[in-house]
Coordinates of C-alpha atoms and ligand atoms in Angstrom, one line a residue:
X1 CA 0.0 0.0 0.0
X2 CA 0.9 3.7 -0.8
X3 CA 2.1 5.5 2.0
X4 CA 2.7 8.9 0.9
X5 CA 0.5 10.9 -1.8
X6 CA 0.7 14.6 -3.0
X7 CA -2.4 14.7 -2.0
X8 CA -5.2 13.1 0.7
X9 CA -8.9 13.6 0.0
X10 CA -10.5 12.7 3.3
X11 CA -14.0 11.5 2.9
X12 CA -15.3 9.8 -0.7
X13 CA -18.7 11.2 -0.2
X14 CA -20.0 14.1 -2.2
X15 CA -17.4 16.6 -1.9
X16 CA -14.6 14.1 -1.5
X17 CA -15.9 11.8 -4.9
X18 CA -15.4 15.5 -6.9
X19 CA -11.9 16.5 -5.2
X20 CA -10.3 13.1 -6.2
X21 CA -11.9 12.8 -9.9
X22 CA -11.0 16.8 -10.6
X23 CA -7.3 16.2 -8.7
X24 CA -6.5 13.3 -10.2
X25 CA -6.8 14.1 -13.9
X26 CA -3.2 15.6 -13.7
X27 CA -1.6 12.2 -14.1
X28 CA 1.5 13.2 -12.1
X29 CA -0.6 14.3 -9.2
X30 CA -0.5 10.9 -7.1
X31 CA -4.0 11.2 -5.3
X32 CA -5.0 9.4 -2.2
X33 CA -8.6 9.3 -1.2
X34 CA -9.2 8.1 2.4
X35 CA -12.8 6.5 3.6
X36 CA -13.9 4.9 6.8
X37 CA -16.9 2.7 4.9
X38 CA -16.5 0.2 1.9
X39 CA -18.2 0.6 -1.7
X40 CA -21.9 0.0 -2.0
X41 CA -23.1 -3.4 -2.6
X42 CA -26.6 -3.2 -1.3
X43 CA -29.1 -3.2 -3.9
X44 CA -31.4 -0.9 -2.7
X45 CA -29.5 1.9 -2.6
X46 CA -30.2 2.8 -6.4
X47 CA -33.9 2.0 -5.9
X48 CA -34.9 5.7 -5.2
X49 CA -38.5 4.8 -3.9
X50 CA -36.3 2.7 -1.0
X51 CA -34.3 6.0 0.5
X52 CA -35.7 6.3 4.0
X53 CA -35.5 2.7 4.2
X54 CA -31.5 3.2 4.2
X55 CA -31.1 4.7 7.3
X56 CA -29.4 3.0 10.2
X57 CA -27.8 -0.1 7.8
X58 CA -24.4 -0.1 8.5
X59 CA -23.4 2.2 5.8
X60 CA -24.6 4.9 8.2
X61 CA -22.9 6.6 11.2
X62 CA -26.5 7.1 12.8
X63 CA -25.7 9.9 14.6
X64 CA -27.9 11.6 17.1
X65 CA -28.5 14.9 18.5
X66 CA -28.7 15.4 21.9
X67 CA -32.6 16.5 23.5
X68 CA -33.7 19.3 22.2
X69 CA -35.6 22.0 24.2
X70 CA -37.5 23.6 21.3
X71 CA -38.2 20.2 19.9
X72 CA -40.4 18.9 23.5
X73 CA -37.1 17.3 24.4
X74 CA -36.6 15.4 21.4
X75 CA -33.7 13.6 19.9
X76 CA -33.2 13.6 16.0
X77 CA -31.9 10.8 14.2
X78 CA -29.1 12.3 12.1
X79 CA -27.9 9.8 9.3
X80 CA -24.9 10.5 7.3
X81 CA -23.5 7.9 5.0
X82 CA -20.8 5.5 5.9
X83 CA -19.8 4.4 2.4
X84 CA -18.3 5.3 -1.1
X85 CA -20.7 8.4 -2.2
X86 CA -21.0 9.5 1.9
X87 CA -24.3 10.7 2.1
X88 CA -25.4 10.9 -1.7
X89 CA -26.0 7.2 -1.3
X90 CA -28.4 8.1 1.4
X91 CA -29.7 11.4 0.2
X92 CA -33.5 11.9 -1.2
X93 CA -32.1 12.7 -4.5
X94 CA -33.1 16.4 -5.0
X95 CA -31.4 18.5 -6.9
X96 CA -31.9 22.5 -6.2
X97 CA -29.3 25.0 -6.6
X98 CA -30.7 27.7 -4.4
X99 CA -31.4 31.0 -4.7
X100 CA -29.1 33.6 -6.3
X101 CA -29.7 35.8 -3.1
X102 CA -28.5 33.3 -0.9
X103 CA -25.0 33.1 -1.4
X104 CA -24.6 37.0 -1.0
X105 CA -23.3 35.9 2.5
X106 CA -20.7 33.6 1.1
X107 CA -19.4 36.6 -1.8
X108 CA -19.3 38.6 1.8
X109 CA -17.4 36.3 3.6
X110 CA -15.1 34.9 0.7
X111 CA -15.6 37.0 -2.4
X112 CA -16.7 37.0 -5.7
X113 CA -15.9 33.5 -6.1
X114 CA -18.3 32.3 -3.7
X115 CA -21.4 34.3 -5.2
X116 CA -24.0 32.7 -7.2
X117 CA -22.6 33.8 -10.8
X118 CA -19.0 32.7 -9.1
X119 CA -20.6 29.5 -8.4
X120 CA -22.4 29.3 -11.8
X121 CA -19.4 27.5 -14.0
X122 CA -19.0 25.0 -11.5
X123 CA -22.5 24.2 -11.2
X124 CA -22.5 24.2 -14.9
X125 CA -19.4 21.8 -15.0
X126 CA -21.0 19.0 -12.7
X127 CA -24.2 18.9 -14.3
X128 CA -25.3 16.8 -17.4
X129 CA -28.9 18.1 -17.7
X130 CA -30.9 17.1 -20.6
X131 CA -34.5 18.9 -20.3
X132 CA -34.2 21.9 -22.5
X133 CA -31.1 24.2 -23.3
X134 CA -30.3 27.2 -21.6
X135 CA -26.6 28.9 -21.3
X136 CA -26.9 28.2 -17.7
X137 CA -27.6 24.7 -17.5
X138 CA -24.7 22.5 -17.7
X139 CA -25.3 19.1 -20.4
X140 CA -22.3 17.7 -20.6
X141 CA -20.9 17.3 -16.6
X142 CA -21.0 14.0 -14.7
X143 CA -24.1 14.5 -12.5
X144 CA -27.2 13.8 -14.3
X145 CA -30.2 16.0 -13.1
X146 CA -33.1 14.6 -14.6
X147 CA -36.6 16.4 -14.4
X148 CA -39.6 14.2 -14.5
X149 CA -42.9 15.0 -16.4
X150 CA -45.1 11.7 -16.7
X151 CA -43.6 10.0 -13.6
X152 CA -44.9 12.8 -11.8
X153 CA -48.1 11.4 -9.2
X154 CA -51.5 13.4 -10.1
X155 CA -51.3 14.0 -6.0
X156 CA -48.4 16.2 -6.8
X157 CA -50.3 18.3 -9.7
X158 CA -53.1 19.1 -8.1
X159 CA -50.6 20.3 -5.3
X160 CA -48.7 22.3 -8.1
X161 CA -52.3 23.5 -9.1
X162 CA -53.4 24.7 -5.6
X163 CA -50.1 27.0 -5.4
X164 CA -50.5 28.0 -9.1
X165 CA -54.1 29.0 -8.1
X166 CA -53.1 30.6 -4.6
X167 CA -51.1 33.3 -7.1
X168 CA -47.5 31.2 -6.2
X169 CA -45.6 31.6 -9.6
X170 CA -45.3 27.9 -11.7
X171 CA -41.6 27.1 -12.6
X172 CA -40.3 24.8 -14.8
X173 CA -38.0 23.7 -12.6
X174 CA -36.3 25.4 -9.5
X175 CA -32.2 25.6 -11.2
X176 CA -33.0 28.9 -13.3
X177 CA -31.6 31.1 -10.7
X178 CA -36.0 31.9 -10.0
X179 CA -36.1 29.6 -6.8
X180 CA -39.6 31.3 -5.5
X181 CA -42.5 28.8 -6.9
X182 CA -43.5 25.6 -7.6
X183 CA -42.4 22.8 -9.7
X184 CA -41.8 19.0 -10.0
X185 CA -38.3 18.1 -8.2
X186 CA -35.1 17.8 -10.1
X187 CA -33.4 14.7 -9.5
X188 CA -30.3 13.1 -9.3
X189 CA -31.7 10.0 -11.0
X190 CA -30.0 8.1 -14.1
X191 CA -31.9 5.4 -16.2
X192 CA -34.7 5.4 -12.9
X193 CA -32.0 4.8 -10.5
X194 CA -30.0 7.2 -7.7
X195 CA -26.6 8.2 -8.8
X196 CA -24.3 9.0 -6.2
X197 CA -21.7 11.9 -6.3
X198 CA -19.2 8.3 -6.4
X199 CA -21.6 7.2 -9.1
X200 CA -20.6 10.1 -11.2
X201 CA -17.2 11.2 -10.2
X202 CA -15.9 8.1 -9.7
X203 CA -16.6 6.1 -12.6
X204 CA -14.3 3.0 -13.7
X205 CA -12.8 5.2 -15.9
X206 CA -11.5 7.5 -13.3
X207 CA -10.9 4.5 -11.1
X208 CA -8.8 3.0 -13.5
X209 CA -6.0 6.3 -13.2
X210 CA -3.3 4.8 -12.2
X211 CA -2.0 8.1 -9.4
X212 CA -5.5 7.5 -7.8
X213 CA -5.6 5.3 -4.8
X214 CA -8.7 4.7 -2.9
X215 CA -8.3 3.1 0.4
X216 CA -11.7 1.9 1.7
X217 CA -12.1 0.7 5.2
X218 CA -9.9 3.3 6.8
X219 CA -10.9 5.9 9.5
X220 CA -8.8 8.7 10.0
X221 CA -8.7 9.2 14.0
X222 CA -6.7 12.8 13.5
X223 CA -4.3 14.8 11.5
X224 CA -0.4 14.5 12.0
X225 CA 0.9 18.2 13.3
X226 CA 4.3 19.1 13.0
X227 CA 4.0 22.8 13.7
X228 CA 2.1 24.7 11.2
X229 CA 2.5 21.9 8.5
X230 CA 0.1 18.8 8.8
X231 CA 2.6 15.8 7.4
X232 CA -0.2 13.5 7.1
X233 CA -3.0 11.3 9.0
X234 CA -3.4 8.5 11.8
X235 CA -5.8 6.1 10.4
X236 CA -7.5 2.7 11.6
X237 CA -7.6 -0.5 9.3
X238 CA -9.4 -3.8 10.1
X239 CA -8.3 -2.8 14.2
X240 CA -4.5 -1.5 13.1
X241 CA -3.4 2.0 13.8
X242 CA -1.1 3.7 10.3
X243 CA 0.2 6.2 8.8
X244 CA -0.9 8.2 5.4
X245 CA 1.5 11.1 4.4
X246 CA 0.7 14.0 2.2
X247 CA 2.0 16.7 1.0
X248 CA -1.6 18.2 1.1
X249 CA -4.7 17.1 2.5
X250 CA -8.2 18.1 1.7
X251 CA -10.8 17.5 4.4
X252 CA -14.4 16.4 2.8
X253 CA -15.3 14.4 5.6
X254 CA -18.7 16.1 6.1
X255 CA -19.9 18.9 8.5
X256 CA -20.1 16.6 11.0
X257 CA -16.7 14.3 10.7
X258 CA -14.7 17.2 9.5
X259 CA -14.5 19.4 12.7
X260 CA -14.5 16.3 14.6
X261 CA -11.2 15.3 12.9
X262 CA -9.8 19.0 13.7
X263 CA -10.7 18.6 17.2
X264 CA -9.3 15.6 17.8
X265 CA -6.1 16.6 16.3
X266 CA -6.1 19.6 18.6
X267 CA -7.3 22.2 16.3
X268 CA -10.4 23.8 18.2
X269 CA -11.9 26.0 21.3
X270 CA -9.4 25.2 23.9
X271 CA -12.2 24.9 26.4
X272 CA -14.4 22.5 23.9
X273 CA -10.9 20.2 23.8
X274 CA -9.8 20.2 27.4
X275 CA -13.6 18.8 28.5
X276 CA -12.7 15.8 25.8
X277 CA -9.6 15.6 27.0
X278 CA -7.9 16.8 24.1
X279 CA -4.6 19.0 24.3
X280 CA -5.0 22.3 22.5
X281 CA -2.5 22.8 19.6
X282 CA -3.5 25.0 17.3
X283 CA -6.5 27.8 19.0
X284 CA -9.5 27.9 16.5
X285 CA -12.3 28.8 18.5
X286 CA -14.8 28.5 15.5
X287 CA -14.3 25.3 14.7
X288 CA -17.8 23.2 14.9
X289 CA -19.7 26.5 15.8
X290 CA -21.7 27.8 13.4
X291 CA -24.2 24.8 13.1
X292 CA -27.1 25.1 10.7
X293 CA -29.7 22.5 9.6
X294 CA -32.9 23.1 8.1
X295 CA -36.4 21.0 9.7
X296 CA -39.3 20.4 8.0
X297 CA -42.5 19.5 10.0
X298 CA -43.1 16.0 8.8
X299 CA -46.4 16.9 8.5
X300 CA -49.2 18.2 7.5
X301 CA -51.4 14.9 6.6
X302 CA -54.5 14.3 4.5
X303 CA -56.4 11.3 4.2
X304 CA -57.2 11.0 0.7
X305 CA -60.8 10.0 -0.5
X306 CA -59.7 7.5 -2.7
X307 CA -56.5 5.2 -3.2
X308 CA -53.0 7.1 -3.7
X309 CA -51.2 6.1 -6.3
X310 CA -48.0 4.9 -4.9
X311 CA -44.7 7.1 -6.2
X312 CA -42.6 6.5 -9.2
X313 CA -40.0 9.0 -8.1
X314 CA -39.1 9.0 -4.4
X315 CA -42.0 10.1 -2.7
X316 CA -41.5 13.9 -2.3
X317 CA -41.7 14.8 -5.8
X318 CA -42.3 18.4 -5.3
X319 CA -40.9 21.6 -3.1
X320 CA -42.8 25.0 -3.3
X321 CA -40.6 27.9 -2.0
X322 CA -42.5 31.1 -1.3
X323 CA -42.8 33.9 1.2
X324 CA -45.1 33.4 4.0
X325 CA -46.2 36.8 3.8
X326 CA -46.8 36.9 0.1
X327 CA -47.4 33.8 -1.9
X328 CA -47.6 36.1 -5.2
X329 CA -44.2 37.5 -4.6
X330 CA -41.5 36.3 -6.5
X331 CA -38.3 37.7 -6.6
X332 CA -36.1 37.7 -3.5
X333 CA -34.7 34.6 -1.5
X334 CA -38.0 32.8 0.0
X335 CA -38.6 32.4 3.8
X336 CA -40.4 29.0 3.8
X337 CA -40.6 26.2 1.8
X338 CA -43.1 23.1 1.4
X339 CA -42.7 19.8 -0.1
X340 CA -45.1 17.4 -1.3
X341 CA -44.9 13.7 -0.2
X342 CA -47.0 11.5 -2.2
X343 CA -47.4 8.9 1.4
X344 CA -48.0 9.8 5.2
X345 CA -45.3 11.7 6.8
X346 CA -45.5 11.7 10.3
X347 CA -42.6 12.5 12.7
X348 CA -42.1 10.0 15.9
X349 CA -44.7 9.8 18.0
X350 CA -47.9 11.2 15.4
X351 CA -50.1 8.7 14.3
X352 CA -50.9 8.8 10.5
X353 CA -52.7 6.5 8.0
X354 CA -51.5 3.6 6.5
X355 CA -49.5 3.9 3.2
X356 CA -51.7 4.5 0.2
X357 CA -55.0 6.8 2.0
X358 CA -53.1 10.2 3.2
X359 CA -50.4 12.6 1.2
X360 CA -48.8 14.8 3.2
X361 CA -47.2 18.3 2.6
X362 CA -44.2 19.1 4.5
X363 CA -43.2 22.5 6.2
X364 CA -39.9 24.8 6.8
X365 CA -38.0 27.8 7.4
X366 CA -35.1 28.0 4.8
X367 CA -33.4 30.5 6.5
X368 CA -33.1 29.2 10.0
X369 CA -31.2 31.9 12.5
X370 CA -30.4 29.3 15.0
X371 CA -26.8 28.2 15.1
X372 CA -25.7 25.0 16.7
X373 CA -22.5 23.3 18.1
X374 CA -20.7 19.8 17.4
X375 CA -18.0 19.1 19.9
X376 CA -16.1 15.9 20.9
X377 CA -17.2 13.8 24.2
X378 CA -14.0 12.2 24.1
X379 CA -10.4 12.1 22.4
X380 CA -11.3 9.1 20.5
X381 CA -13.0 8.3 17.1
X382 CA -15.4 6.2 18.9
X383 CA -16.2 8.9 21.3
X384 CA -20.0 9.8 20.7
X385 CA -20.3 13.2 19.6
X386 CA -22.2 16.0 21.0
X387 CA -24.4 17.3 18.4
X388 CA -26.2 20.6 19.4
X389 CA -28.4 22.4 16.8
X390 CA -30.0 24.4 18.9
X391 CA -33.3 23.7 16.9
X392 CA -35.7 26.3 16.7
X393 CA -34.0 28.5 19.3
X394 CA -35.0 31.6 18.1
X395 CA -38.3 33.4 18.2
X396 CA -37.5 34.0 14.0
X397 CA -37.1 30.5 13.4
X398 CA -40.4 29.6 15.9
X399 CA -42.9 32.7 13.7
X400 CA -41.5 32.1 10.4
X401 CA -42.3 28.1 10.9
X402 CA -45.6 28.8 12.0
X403 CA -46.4 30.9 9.4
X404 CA -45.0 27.4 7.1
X405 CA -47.8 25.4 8.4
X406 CA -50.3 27.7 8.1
X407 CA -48.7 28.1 4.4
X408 CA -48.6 24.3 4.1
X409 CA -53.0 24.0 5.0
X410 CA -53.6 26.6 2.9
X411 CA -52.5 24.8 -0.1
X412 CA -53.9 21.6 1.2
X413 CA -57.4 22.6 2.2
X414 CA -56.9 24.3 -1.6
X415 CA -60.0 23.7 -3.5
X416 CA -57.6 22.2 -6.7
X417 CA -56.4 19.6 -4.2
X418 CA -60.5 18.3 -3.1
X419 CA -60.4 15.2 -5.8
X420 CA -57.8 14.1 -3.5
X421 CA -58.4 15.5 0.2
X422 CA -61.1 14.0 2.5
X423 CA -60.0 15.4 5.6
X424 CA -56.7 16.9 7.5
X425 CA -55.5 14.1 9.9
X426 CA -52.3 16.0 11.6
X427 CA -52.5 18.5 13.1
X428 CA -55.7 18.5 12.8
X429 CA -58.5 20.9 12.0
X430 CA -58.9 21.6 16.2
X431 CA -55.2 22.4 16.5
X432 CA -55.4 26.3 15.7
X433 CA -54.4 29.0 17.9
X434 CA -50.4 30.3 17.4
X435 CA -49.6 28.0 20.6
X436 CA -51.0 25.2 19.6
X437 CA -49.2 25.5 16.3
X438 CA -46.2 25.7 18.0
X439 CA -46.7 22.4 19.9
X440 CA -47.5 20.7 17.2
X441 CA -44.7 21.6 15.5
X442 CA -42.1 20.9 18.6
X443 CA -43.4 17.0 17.9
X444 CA -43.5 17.0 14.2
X445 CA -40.0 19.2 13.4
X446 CA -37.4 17.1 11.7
X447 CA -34.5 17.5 10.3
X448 CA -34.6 18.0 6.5
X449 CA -30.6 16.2 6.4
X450 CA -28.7 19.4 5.5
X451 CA -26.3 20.2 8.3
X452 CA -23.3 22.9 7.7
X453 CA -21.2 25.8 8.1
X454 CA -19.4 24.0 11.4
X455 CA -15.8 24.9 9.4
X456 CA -17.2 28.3 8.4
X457 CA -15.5 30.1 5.6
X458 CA -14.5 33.7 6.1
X459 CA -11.9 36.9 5.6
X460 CA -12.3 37.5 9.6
X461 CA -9.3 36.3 12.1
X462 CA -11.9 33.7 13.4
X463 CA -13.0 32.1 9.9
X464 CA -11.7 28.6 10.2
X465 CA -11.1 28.1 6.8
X466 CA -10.2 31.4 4.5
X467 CA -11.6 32.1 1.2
X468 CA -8.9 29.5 -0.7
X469 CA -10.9 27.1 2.4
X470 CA -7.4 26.8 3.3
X471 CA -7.7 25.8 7.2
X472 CA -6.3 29.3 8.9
X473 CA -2.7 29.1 10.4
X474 CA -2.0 26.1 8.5
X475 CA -0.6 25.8 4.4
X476 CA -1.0 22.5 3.4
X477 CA -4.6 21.6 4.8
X478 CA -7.9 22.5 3.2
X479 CA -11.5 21.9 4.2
X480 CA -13.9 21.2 0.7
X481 CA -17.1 20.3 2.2
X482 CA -20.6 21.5 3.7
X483 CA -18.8 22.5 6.8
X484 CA -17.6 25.4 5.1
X485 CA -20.9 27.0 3.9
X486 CA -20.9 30.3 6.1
X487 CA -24.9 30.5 5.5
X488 CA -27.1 27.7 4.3
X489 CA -29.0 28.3 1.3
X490 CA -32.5 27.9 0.8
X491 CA -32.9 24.5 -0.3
X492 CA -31.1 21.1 -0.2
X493 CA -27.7 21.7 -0.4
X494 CA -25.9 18.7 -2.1
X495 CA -25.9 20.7 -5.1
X496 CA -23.6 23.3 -3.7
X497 CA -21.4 21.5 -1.4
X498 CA -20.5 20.0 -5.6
X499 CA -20.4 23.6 -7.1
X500 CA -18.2 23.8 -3.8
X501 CA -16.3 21.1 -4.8
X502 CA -16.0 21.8 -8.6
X503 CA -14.9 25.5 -7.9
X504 CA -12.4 25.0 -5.1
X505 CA -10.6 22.0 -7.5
X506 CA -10.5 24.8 -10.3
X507 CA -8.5 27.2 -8.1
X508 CA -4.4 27.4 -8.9
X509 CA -4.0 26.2 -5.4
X510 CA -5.6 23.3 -5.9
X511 CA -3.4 21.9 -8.2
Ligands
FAD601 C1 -31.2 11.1 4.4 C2 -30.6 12.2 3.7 C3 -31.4 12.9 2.7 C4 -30.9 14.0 2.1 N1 -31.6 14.5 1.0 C5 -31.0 15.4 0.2 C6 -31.6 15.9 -1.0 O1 -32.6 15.3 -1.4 N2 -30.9 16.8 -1.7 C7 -29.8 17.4 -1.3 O2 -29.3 18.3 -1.9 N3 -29.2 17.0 -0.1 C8 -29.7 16.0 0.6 N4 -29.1 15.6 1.7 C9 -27.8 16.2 2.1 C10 -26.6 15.8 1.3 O3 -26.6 14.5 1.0 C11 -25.3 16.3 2.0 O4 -25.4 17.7 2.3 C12 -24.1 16.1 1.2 O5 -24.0 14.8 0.8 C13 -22.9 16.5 2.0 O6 -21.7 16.2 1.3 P1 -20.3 16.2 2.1 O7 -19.3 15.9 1.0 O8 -20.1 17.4 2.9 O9 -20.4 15.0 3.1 P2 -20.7 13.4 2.9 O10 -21.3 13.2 1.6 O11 -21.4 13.0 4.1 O12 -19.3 12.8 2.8 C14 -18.4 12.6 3.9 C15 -17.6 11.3 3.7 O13 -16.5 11.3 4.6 C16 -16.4 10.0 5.2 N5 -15.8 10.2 6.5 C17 -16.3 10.8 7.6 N6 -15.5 10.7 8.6 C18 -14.4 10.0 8.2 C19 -13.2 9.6 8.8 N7 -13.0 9.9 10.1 N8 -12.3 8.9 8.1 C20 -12.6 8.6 6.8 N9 -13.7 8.9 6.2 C21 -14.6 9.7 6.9 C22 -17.9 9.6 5.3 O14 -18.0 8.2 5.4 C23 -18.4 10.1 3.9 O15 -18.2 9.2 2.9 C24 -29.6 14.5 2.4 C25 -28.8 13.8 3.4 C26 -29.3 12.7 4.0 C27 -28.5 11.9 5.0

C-alpha cells in the first residue's frame, strides 16, 4: 500500500468523490482518497422509492443529536453515509441549486468566487442536464439531473395547481436562478435509479487512473501536526493503527466528521478540547460552531378520498418555496418552503394512516437563525459526539415556521387539491391557535438532512477556513465540504457542497 500521496482527500462522499476525480486528472498528481466505509453493494440503494429505508444499515454513522428543548425534548436521528458516495447514497435525491440571493453571505465572507454567478461555471461543469437548453444549464458534466414530467403522481399536480391557483408563480423547474414557486423536483436519477456523487465522479474510468488510490475501510482518528505543516493522517484498518502522508490534504469528511477530525487533532476551542480531553495545539475557536440544519415539520397529513397512487420518483416529488407573507411575490430569497410527499409523513410519535390513504405536505423555514454546536465527548473516534443544533432557538425560526404550516393547509385545504383530500389528519383541524401551532410543530419538526457551516469560511481572524478554504494558520490543509458553507441556502444543499467542490478543484492552489 501507498504511503505517501501529493495529495489526501478525506471522505469519498460528495465533496470528497469530486476533489479526487478533478485532482486526479493531472496524471503526475498521485491522489490518495481516504474512507472509513467500503463501496456500496446493497441493492437498494439505487432503488430511489427505497431511500428512507437506508437509514441506520451499517453504511450509516447514525448519529444523534442530543434532546432538544424547542423540539419537546426530542432527539433527531441524524444519518450521514458511511460508504463510497457519503451521504449521496443516502440522500432523497433532490437537486436544487438555491437561490441567487442566498450566497450573497458567502461573496461577503469569501468573495466573488463564492457568489452565485462565481458559483455558476462550477454548477455548470457537474451537471449533465438534458430537459431543455439554456446557457446556464450544464449538459455535458458527470451529475445527471433529470426532471420528470409523466412519472410525476396526479397527488403532486393538483398540489402544483393549488399554489399556481393561490397566485404562487409555476416554474419549470427550480435551477433557473427563479427559486420562489413551484415545480416537479429535479433529480439526481439516471436510467430510474440514484446516482451518487461516487456514481458520477468516480466512474471506472476514473478509477482505473493509475496516481489515484482509494483506500476503503480506513478511518482517520486525526491529523499529524508538525508545527504549522500537517505531514499526514493516523488512520485505523481492520483494528491496526497507520500512517498516510501528504504533502496536502483536503478535508471532505462532512460537516459533522470534519470538525470532529480538527478537534481531535487539537485544532479547536481550547475549552471544547480540554472537556474531551484533548490538548489544544492550534487555538481555533470557530471550529464546529456555526451549526445550521434546516427542519421540515413531517407533517401536515390528509387522508385521501380514494386510493393514492404509490410514487414513481421517491415520494417527495415536489418543493414549493415562497414567502409566507406573500405567496404572489416572487423575486427575492424565499422564507419557507413546502414539499409534497405523495405517502403519510408523520414524525415519531404522530399517528398517521396507513400507506396508500393520506399525502402529506411538509413544512420549513429556509433561513433558520439558529446556530448549533458539534463538539467531541472524548479524544477518541469512537467517542460519541455532541451534536447541538439548537433547533428552533429563536423566536424568527419559531414565527416564520408557524407561518409554514399555516402556508402548508392553505394549499392543502386548496379547493384544486378536493379530488384528493377527504379530511386533514395532523394536526388536525382543532389544533389552531399560534400556541398550539407551535406544539404541534415541537413534535412534528425534523431534520430535512442538510447540516453545515461547522468549518465556516470567512476573511475575519476567526473564519476557520479562508476564502482559498485553506484551514487558517496552517498551508497544506484544506477543508472542501458543507462544513464550510458560512450561510445555508434555501434548499437542499448537495448541489452546492459539488459547485463547492467543482470550484475549489478549479482554483491554482488546488493543483
Ligand atoms: C437522508 C438524507 C437525505 C438527504 N436529502 C438530500 C436531498 O434530497 N438533496 C440534497 O441536496 N441534499 C440532501 N441531503 C444532504 C446531502 O446528502 C449532504 O449535504 C451532502 O452529501 C454532504 O456532502 P459532504 O461531502 O459534505 O459529506 P458526505 O457526503 O457526508 O461525505 C463525507 C464522507 O466522509 C467520510 N468520513 C467521515 N469521517 C471520516 C473519517 N474519520 N475517516 C474517513 N472517512 C470519513 C464519510 O464516510 C463520507 O463518505 C440528504 C442527506 C441525507 C443523510
Amino acid at each position: 500500500m501507498k504511503r505517501h500521496f501529493d495529495v489526501l482527500v478525506i471522505g469519498a462522499g460528495s465533496a470528497g468523490s469530486v476533489i479526487a476525480s478533478r485532482l486526479s486528472e493531472d496524471l503526475s498528481c498521485q491522489v490518495g482518497l481516504i474512507e472509513a466505509g467500503t463501496m456500496p453493494v446493497d441493492p437498494d440503494i439505487a432503488d430511489p422509492l427505497k431511500w428512507t429505508m437506508l437509514q441506520g444499515r451499517d453504511y450509516d454513522w447514525a448519529y444523534r443529536t442530543v434532546p432538544q428543548p424547542f423540539t419537546a425534548n426530542r432527539v433527531h436521528e441524524w444519518p450521514r453515509g458511511k460508504i463510497v458516495g457519503g451521504s449521496s447514497c443516502l440522500h432523497a435525491m433532490a437537486y436544487v441549486r438555491g437561490h441567487p440571493d442566498d450566497f450573497e453571505p458567502w461573496e461577503h465572507a469569501g468573495g466573488d468566487r463564492w457568489s452565485y454567478q462565481g458559483l455558476l461555471p462550477g454548477f455548470i461543469r457537474s451537471e449533465a442536464f438534458a430537459a431543455f437548453d439554456a446557457p446556464t444549464r450544464g449538459s455535458s458534466g458527470p451529475l445527471d439531473v433529470y426532471l420528470p414530467d409523466a412519472e410525476v403522481s396526479p397527488v403532486v399536480r393538483a398540489y402544483i395547481a393549488a399554489g399556481t391557483a393561490m397566485g404562487v408563480p409555476t416554474l419549470t423547474d427550480h435551477n433557473s436562478g427563479e427559486l420562489v414557486g413551484t415545480s416537479p423536483n429535479s433529480l439526481n436519477i439516471r436510467d430510474g435509479k440514484r446516482l451518487s456523487l461516487a456514481d458520477a465522479y468516480l466512474s471506472p474510468q476514473v478509477m482505473a487512473r493509475p496516481n489515484l488510490t482509494l483506500l476503503t475501510g480506513h478511518e482517520v482518528e486525526h491529523l499529524v501536526l508538525d508545527g504549522h505543516k500537517i505531514t499526514g493522517v493516523i488512520v485505523v484498518c481492520e483494528g491496526e493503527t497507520r500512517t498516510v502522508s501528504a504533502d496536502r490534504i483536503v478535508l471532505c469528511a462532512g460537516a459533522v466528521s470534519t470538525p470532529l477530525i480538527l478537534m481531535r487533532s487539537g485544532i479547536g476551542h481550547p475549552d471544547t478540547l480540554k472537556q474531551a480531553g484533548i490538548r489544544c495545539l492550534a487555538d481555533r475557536t470557530q471550529v464546529g460552531r456555526n451549526l445550521q440544519d434546516h427542519l421540515l415539520a413531517l407533517g401536515n397529513v390528509y387522508a385521501a378520498k380514494k386510493p393514492v397512487p404509490p410514487s414513481r420518483l421517491q415520494h417527495s416529488e415536489s418543493l414549493m418555496y415562497l414567502h409566507s407573507d406573500d405567496p404572489t411575490r416572487s423575486t427575492g430569497s424565499p422564507d419557507i418552503a413546502l414539499a409534497c410527499v405523495v405517502a403519510p409523513s408523520a414524525a415519531e410519535g404522530l399517528d398517521a394512516p396507513p400507506y396508500g390513504s393520506a399525502f402529506t405536505i411538509l413544512c420549513g423555514v429556509t433561513h433558520p437563525t439558529s446556530r448549533g454546536r458539534i463538539t467531541p465527548s472524548g479524544p477518541g473516534r469512537n467517542d460519541v459526539p455532541v451534536i447541538d443544533p439548537h433547533y428552533l432557538e429563536t423566536e424568527h425560526d419559531r414565527s416564520v415556521f408557524r407561518a409554514a404550516l399555516k402556508m402548508a393547509r392553505a394549499v392543502g385545504h386548496h379547493a384544486a387539491l378536493d379530488e384528493w383530500r377527504d379530511a386533514e389528519v395532523l394536526p388536525g383541524t382543532s389544533v389552531q391557535s399560534d400556541d398550539e401551532l407551535d406544539t404541534f410543530i415541537a413534535r412534528a419538526a425534523s431534520t430535512h438532512h442538510h447540516p453545515a457551516g461547522t468549518c465556516r469560511m470567512g476573511r475575519d481572524a476567526d473564519a476557520v477556513v479562508d476564502p482559498d478554504l485553506r484551514l487558517n494558520g496552517f498551508d497544506n490543509v484544506f477543508v472542501v465540504d458543507a462544513s464550510v458553507i458560512p450561510t445555508i441556502p434555501s434548499g437542499p444543499i448537495n448541489a452546492a457542497v459539488v459547485a463547492i467542490a467543482e470550484t475549489w478543484a478549479a482554483l491554482p492552489i488546488a493543483r
